[in-house]
Coordinates of N, CA and C in Angstrom, one line a residue:
M1 N 11.7 -9.9 -1.8 CA 12.1 -11.2 -2.3 C 12.0 -12.1 -1.1
V2 N 11.4 -13.3 -1.3 CA 11.2 -14.3 -0.2 C 12.6 -14.7 0.3
G3 N 12.8 -14.6 1.6 CA 14.1 -15.0 2.1 C 15.2 -13.9 2.1
D4 N 14.8 -12.7 1.6 CA 15.7 -11.6 1.4 C 16.9 -12.0 0.6
S5 N 18.1 -11.7 1.0 CA 19.3 -12.0 0.1 C 19.6 -13.5 0.0
S6 N 19.0 -14.3 0.8 CA 19.2 -15.8 0.7 C 18.3 -16.4 -0.3
G7 N 17.2 -15.7 -0.6 CA 16.3 -16.2 -1.6 C 15.6 -17.5 -1.0
W8 N 15.1 -18.3 -2.0 CA 14.3 -19.5 -1.6 C 15.4 -20.6 -1.7
S9 N 15.9 -21.0 -0.5 CA 17.0 -22.0 -0.4 C 17.0 -22.7 0.9
S10 N 17.7 -23.8 1.0 CA 17.8 -24.6 2.2 C 18.5 -23.7 3.3
G11 N 18.2 -24.0 4.5 CA 18.9 -23.4 5.6 C 18.3 -22.0 6.1
V12 N 17.2 -21.6 5.5 CA 16.5 -20.4 5.9 C 15.3 -20.7 6.7
D13 N 15.1 -20.0 7.8 CA 13.9 -20.2 8.6 C 12.8 -19.2 8.1
Y14 N 12.0 -19.7 7.2 CA 11.0 -18.9 6.6 C 9.8 -18.5 7.5
T15 N 9.6 -19.2 8.6 CA 8.6 -18.8 9.6 C 9.1 -17.6 10.3
T16 N 10.3 -17.5 10.7 CA 10.9 -16.3 11.3 C 11.0 -15.2 10.3
W17 N 11.3 -15.5 9.1 CA 11.4 -14.4 8.0 C 10.1 -13.7 7.8
A18 N 9.0 -14.5 7.8 CA 7.6 -13.9 7.5 C 7.0 -13.3 8.8
K19 N 7.5 -13.7 10.0 CA 6.8 -13.3 11.2 C 6.5 -11.8 11.3
D20 N 7.4 -10.9 11.0 CA 7.3 -9.5 11.2 C 6.8 -8.8 9.9
K21 N 6.5 -9.5 8.9 CA 6.1 -8.9 7.6 C 4.6 -8.9 7.5
I22 N 4.1 -7.9 6.9 CA 2.6 -7.7 6.6 C 2.4 -7.8 5.1
F23 N 1.5 -8.7 4.7 CA 1.2 -8.9 3.3 C -0.2 -8.5 3.1
H24 N -0.4 -7.7 2.0 CA -1.7 -7.1 1.6 C -2.1 -7.6 0.2
V25 N -3.4 -7.6 0.0 CA -3.9 -7.9 -1.3 C -3.2 -6.9 -2.3
G26 N -2.7 -7.4 -3.4 CA -2.0 -6.5 -4.3 C -0.5 -6.6 -4.3
D27 N 0.0 -7.2 -3.2 CA 1.5 -7.5 -3.0 C 1.8 -8.7 -3.9
N28 N 3.1 -8.8 -4.1 CA 3.7 -10.0 -4.9 C 4.7 -10.7 -4.0
L29 N 4.7 -12.0 -4.1 CA 5.8 -12.8 -3.5 C 6.8 -13.1 -4.6
V30 N 8.0 -12.9 -4.5 CA 9.0 -13.2 -5.5 C 10.0 -14.2 -4.9
F31 N 10.0 -15.4 -5.5 CA 10.8 -16.5 -5.1 C 12.0 -16.6 -6.1
Q32 N 13.2 -16.5 -5.7 CA 14.4 -16.7 -6.5 C 15.1 -17.9 -5.9
Y33 N 15.4 -18.8 -6.8 CA 16.0 -20.1 -6.4 C 16.8 -20.8 -7.5
S34 N 17.6 -21.8 -7.1 CA 18.4 -22.5 -8.0 C 17.6 -23.6 -8.6
A35 N 18.1 -24.3 -9.6 CA 17.4 -25.4 -10.3 C 17.2 -26.6 -9.4
A36 N 17.8 -26.6 -8.2 CA 17.6 -27.7 -7.3 C 16.3 -27.6 -6.5
H37 N 15.6 -26.5 -6.6 CA 14.4 -26.2 -5.9 C 13.2 -25.9 -6.8
T38 N 12.1 -26.0 -6.1 CA 10.8 -25.6 -6.8 C 10.0 -24.8 -5.8
V39 N 8.9 -24.3 -6.3 CA 7.9 -23.6 -5.4 C 6.6 -24.3 -5.7
A40 N 5.9 -24.8 -4.7 CA 4.6 -25.4 -4.8 C 3.7 -24.7 -3.9
E41 N 2.5 -24.2 -4.4 CA 1.5 -23.7 -3.5 C 0.6 -24.9 -3.2
V42 N 0.4 -25.0 -1.9 CA -0.4 -26.2 -1.4 C -1.4 -25.8 -0.4
S43 N -2.3 -26.8 0.0 CA -3.3 -26.6 1.0 C -2.6 -26.6 2.4
S44 N -3.4 -26.2 3.4 CA -2.9 -26.2 4.8 C -2.5 -27.6 5.2
A45 N -3.3 -28.6 4.8 CA -3.0 -30.0 5.2 C -1.7 -30.5 4.5
D46 N -1.5 -30.1 3.2 CA -0.3 -30.5 2.5 C 0.9 -29.8 3.0
Y47 N 0.7 -28.5 3.5 CA 1.8 -27.7 4.1 C 2.3 -28.5 5.3
S48 N 1.3 -28.9 6.2 CA 1.7 -29.5 7.4 C 2.4 -30.9 7.2
A49 N 1.9 -31.6 6.1 CA 2.5 -32.9 5.8 C 3.7 -32.8 4.8
C50 N 4.0 -31.6 4.4 CA 5.1 -31.4 3.4 C 4.9 -32.2 2.2
S51 N 3.7 -32.2 1.7 CA 3.4 -33.0 0.5 C 3.1 -32.0 -0.7
A52 N 3.8 -32.2 -1.8 CA 3.5 -31.4 -3.0 C 2.8 -32.2 -4.0
S53 N 2.3 -33.4 -3.7 CA 1.6 -34.3 -4.7 C 0.3 -33.7 -5.1
N54 N -0.4 -32.9 -4.3 CA -1.6 -32.3 -4.7 C -1.5 -30.8 -4.8
S55 N -0.4 -30.3 -5.3 CA -0.2 -28.8 -5.2 C -1.2 -28.1 -6.1
L56 N -1.6 -26.9 -5.6 CA -2.5 -26.0 -6.3 C -1.8 -25.4 -7.5
Q57 N -0.5 -25.1 -7.4 CA 0.3 -24.5 -8.4 C 1.7 -25.0 -8.2
S58 N 2.5 -25.2 -9.2 CA 3.9 -25.6 -9.1 C 4.7 -24.8 -10.0
Y59 N 5.9 -24.4 -9.6 CA 6.8 -23.5 -10.4 C 8.2 -24.1 -10.3
S60 N 8.9 -23.9 -11.4 CA 10.4 -24.4 -11.4 C 11.2 -23.4 -12.3
D61 N 10.7 -22.2 -12.5 CA 11.4 -21.3 -13.4 C 12.6 -20.5 -12.7
Q62 N 12.8 -20.7 -11.5 CA 13.9 -20.1 -10.7 C 13.7 -18.6 -10.4
N63 N 12.6 -18.0 -10.9 CA 12.3 -16.6 -10.6 C 10.8 -16.5 -10.7
T64 N 10.1 -16.9 -9.6 CA 8.6 -17.0 -9.6 C 8.0 -15.8 -8.9
K65 N 7.1 -15.2 -9.6 CA 6.4 -14.0 -9.0 C 4.9 -14.5 -8.8
I66 N 4.5 -14.4 -7.5 CA 3.1 -14.8 -7.2 C 2.3 -13.6 -6.7
A67 N 1.2 -13.2 -7.4 CA 0.4 -12.1 -6.9 C -0.5 -12.6 -5.8
L68 N -0.6 -11.8 -4.8 CA -1.5 -12.0 -3.6 C -2.8 -11.3 -3.9
A69 N -3.7 -12.0 -4.5 CA -5.0 -11.3 -5.1 C -6.2 -11.3 -4.1
A70 N -6.1 -12.1 -3.0 CA -7.2 -12.2 -2.1 C -6.7 -12.4 -0.7
P71 N -7.5 -11.9 0.3 CA -7.2 -12.1 1.6 C -7.2 -13.6 2.0
G72 N -6.4 -14.0 3.0 CA -6.4 -15.4 3.5 C -5.0 -15.8 3.7
T73 N -4.9 -17.1 4.1 CA -3.5 -17.7 4.3 C -3.1 -18.5 3.1
R74 N -1.9 -18.3 2.6 CA -1.4 -19.1 1.5 C -0.2 -19.8 1.9
Y75 N 0.0 -21.0 1.4 CA 1.0 -22.0 1.8 C 1.9 -22.4 0.6
F76 N 3.2 -22.3 0.9 CA 4.2 -22.6 -0.2 C 5.3 -23.6 0.4
I77 N 5.7 -24.5 -0.4 CA 6.7 -25.5 0.0 C 7.7 -25.7 -1.2
C78 N 8.9 -26.2 -0.9 CA 9.7 -26.7 -1.9 C 9.3 -28.1 -2.2
G79 N 9.1 -28.4 -3.5 CA 8.6 -29.7 -3.9 C 9.7 -30.8 -4.0
T80 N 11.0 -30.4 -3.9 CA 12.1 -31.3 -3.9 C 12.1 -32.2 -2.6
P81 N 12.1 -33.5 -2.8 CA 12.0 -34.4 -1.6 C 13.0 -34.0 -0.5
G82 N 12.5 -33.9 0.7 CA 13.3 -33.6 1.9 C 13.5 -32.1 2.2
H83 N 13.3 -31.3 1.2 CA 13.5 -29.8 1.5 C 12.5 -29.2 2.4
C84 N 11.2 -29.5 2.2 CA 10.2 -28.9 3.0 C 10.4 -29.4 4.5
G85 N 10.7 -30.7 4.7 CA 10.9 -31.2 6.0 C 12.1 -30.5 6.7
N86 N 13.0 -30.0 5.9 CA 14.2 -29.3 6.4 C 13.9 -27.8 6.5
G87 N 12.7 -27.3 6.4 CA 12.3 -25.9 6.6 C 12.0 -25.1 5.4
M88 N 12.1 -25.6 4.2 CA 11.7 -24.8 3.0 C 10.2 -24.8 2.8
K89 N 9.6 -24.1 3.7 CA 8.1 -23.9 3.7 C 7.8 -22.5 4.2
L90 N 6.7 -22.0 3.6 CA 6.4 -20.6 3.9 C 4.8 -20.5 4.0
A91 N 4.3 -19.9 5.1 CA 2.9 -19.6 5.2 C 2.8 -18.1 5.3
V92 N 1.9 -17.5 4.5 CA 1.7 -16.0 4.6 C 0.3 -15.7 4.8
T93 N 0.0 -14.8 5.7 CA -1.4 -14.3 5.8 C -1.6 -13.0 5.1
V94 N -2.5 -13.0 4.1 CA -2.7 -11.9 3.3 C -3.9 -11.1 3.8
S95 N -3.7 -9.8 4.2 CA -4.8 -8.9 4.6 C -5.4 -8.2 3.5
A96 N -6.6 -7.7 3.7 CA -7.3 -6.8 2.7 C -6.3 -5.7 2.3
A97 N -6.5 -5.2 1.1 CA -5.7 -4.1 0.7 C -5.7 -2.9 1.6
A98 N -4.5 -2.3 1.8 CA -4.4 -1.2 2.7 C -5.2 0.0 2.1
A99 N -6.0 0.6 3.0 CA -6.8 1.7 2.5 C -6.0 3.0 2.3
T100 N -6.0 3.5 1.1 CA -5.2 4.7 0.9 C -6.1 5.7 0.2
A101 N -6.0 7.0 0.6 CA -6.8 8.0 0.0 C -6.1 8.5 -1.3
P102 N -6.8 8.9 -2.3 CA -6.1 9.5 -3.5 C -5.4 10.7 -3.1
A103 N -4.3 11.0 -3.8 CA -3.5 12.2 -3.5 C -4.2 13.5 -3.5
S104 N -5.3 13.6 -4.4 CA -6.0 14.8 -4.5 C -7.1 15.0 -3.5
S105 N -7.3 14.0 -2.6 CA -8.4 14.1 -1.6 C -8.0 15.1 -0.5
P106 N -9.0 15.8 -0.1 CA -8.8 16.8 1.0 C -8.5 16.0 2.3
A107 N -8.0 16.7 3.3 CA -7.7 16.1 4.6 C -9.1 15.8 5.3
T108 N -9.0 15.0 6.3 CA -10.2 14.6 7.0 C -10.8 15.9 7.6
P109 N -12.1 16.1 7.4 CA -12.7 17.3 8.0 C -12.6 17.4 9.5
A110 N -12.5 18.7 9.9 CA -12.3 18.9 11.4 C -13.7 18.6 12.1
A111 N -13.6 18.3 13.3 CA -14.8 18.0 14.1 C -15.6 19.3 14.2
P112 N -16.9 19.2 14.4 CA -17.7 20.4 14.5 C -17.2 21.2 15.7
G113 N -17.3 22.5 15.6 CA -16.8 23.4 16.7 C -15.4 23.8 16.5
A114 N -14.7 23.3 15.4 CA -13.4 23.7 15.2 C -13.4 25.1 14.6
A115 N -12.2 25.8 14.7 CA -12.2 27.2 14.3 C -12.6 27.4 12.8
D116 N -12.3 26.5 12.0 CA -12.6 26.7 10.6 C -13.9 26.2 10.1
T117 N -14.8 25.8 11.1 CA -16.1 25.3 10.7 C -17.0 26.5 10.6
P118 N -17.7 26.7 9.5 CA -18.7 27.8 9.3 C -19.8 27.6 10.3
P119 N -20.5 28.8 10.7 CA -21.6 28.6 11.5 C -22.8 27.9 10.8
E120 N -23.7 27.3 11.6 CA -24.8 26.6 11.0 C -25.7 27.5 10.2
T121 N -26.0 28.7 10.7 CA -26.9 29.6 10.0 C -26.2 30.9 9.7
T122 N -26.1 31.3 8.5 CA -25.4 32.5 8.1 C -26.3 33.7 7.9
T123 N -27.6 33.5 7.7 CA -28.5 34.6 7.6 C -29.8 34.3 8.4
P124 N -30.4 35.3 9.0 CA -31.6 35.0 9.8 C -32.7 34.7 8.8
S125 N -33.6 33.8 9.2 CA -34.8 33.5 8.4 C -35.9 34.4 8.7
T126 N -36.7 34.7 7.7 CA -37.9 35.6 7.8 C -39.1 34.9 7.3
S127 N -40.3 35.2 7.9 CA -41.5 34.6 7.4 C -42.1 35.2 6.2
T128 N -41.6 36.4 5.8 CA -42.1 37.1 4.6 C -40.9 37.4 3.8
P129 N -41.0 37.3 2.5 CA -39.9 37.6 1.6 C -39.5 39.1 1.7
A130 N -38.2 39.3 1.5 CA -37.7 40.7 1.5 C -38.2 41.5 0.3
A131 N -38.3 42.8 0.4 CA -38.7 43.6 -0.7 C -37.7 43.6 -1.8
P132 N -38.1 43.6 -3.1 CA -37.1 43.6 -4.2 C -36.3 44.9 -4.2
T133 N -35.1 44.8 -4.7 CA -34.3 46.0 -4.8 C -34.5 46.8 -6.1
T134 N -35.1 46.2 -7.1 CA -35.4 46.9 -8.4 C -36.9 46.8 -8.6
R135 N -37.4 47.8 -9.2 CA -38.9 47.9 -9.5 C -39.1 48.1 -10.9
S136 N -40.1 47.6 -11.4 CA -40.4 47.8 -12.8 C -41.3 49.1 -12.9
T137 N -40.9 50.0 -13.8 CA -41.7 51.2 -13.9 C -42.7 51.2 -15.0
S138 N -42.7 50.2 -15.9 CA -43.6 50.2 -17.0 C -44.6 49.0 -16.7
S139 N -45.9 49.4 -16.7 CA -46.9 48.4 -16.5 C -48.1 48.7 -17.3
S140 N -48.5 47.9 -18.2 CA -49.7 48.2 -19.1 C -51.0 47.9 -18.4
T141 N -50.9 47.1 -17.3 CA -52.1 46.7 -16.6 C -52.4 47.5 -15.3
G142 N -51.4 48.2 -14.9 CA -51.5 48.9 -13.6 C -51.3 48.0 -12.4
G143 N -51.2 46.7 -12.6 CA -51.0 45.8 -11.5 C -49.5 45.6 -11.2
A144 N -49.3 44.6 -10.4 CA -47.9 44.3 -10.0 C -47.2 43.6 -11.2
S145 N -46.0 43.9 -11.5 CA -45.3 43.3 -12.6 C -43.8 43.1 -12.2
G146 N -43.1 42.4 -13.1 CA -41.7 42.2 -12.9 C -41.3 41.6 -11.6
A147 N -40.4 42.1 -10.8 CA -39.9 41.6 -9.6 C -41.0 41.7 -8.5
E148 N -42.0 42.6 -8.7 CA -43.0 42.8 -7.6 C -44.1 41.7 -7.7
A149 N -44.3 41.0 -8.8 CA -45.3 40.0 -8.9 C -45.1 38.8 -8.0
P150 N -43.9 38.3 -7.8 CA -43.7 37.2 -6.9 C -43.9 37.7 -5.4
L151 N -43.5 38.9 -5.1 CA -43.7 39.5 -3.8 C -45.2 39.6 -3.5
A152 N -46.0 40.1 -4.5 CA -47.4 40.3 -4.2 C -48.0 38.9 -4.0
M153 N -47.6 37.9 -4.8 CA -48.2 36.6 -4.6 C -47.8 36.0 -3.3
G154 N -46.6 36.2 -2.8 CA -46.2 35.7 -1.5 C -46.9 36.4 -0.4
V155 N -47.2 37.7 -0.5 CA -47.9 38.4 0.5 C -49.3 37.9 0.6
L156 N -50.0 37.7 -0.6 CA -51.3 37.2 -0.7 C -51.4 35.8 -0.1
A157 N -50.4 35.0 -0.3 CA -50.4 33.6 0.2 C -50.3 33.7 1.7
V158 N -49.4 34.5 2.3 CA -49.3 34.6 3.7 C -50.5 35.2 4.4
V159 N -51.1 36.2 3.8 CA -52.4 36.8 4.3 C -53.5 35.8 4.2
G160 N -53.6 35.1 3.1 CA -54.6 34.1 3.0 C -54.5 33.0 4.0
L161 N -53.3 32.6 4.3 CA -53.1 31.5 5.3 C -53.5 32.0 6.7
A162 N -53.2 33.3 7.0 CA -53.5 33.9 8.3 C -55.1 34.0 8.4
L163 N -55.8 34.3 7.3 CA -57.2 34.4 7.4 C -57.9 33.1 7.6
I164 N -57.3 32.0 7.0 CA -57.9 30.7 7.1 C -57.7 30.2 8.5
A165 N -56.6 30.4 9.1 CA -56.3 29.9 10.5 C -57.0 30.7 11.5

């Protein structure tokens, strides 16, 4: 709540109140005040001049909730004559939304070389395919069949490339 337990009222130094606070996109400002006060959102120039005559928004419901939907500086004053000049003014700088990871996200990966990092190569590479572990015993053509057919084609391709080179 703006002004903490004092709310939006005369006699509070809102510059000091806001000084150590961080406002992010998605936060809300809640102004609670008596019927003697209002909340007017104004431009930077009107904030400096304490003028509510060209306010961007004006509220008098005594319990105003304002969503901070975009980054930038927002300016608020009390529109009751004399109140802004006596300190009822607030400027807040809204930062981009805080980056948060979803609860189900894994932790940041460890740097390469950490103990839990798998090796880059887990099996040695070969230039010829390994022999199949199962062989087909029935062949009507007498040629390579089943799992042997890809092996035979691979060997022919490798031998053919060697002969061309």
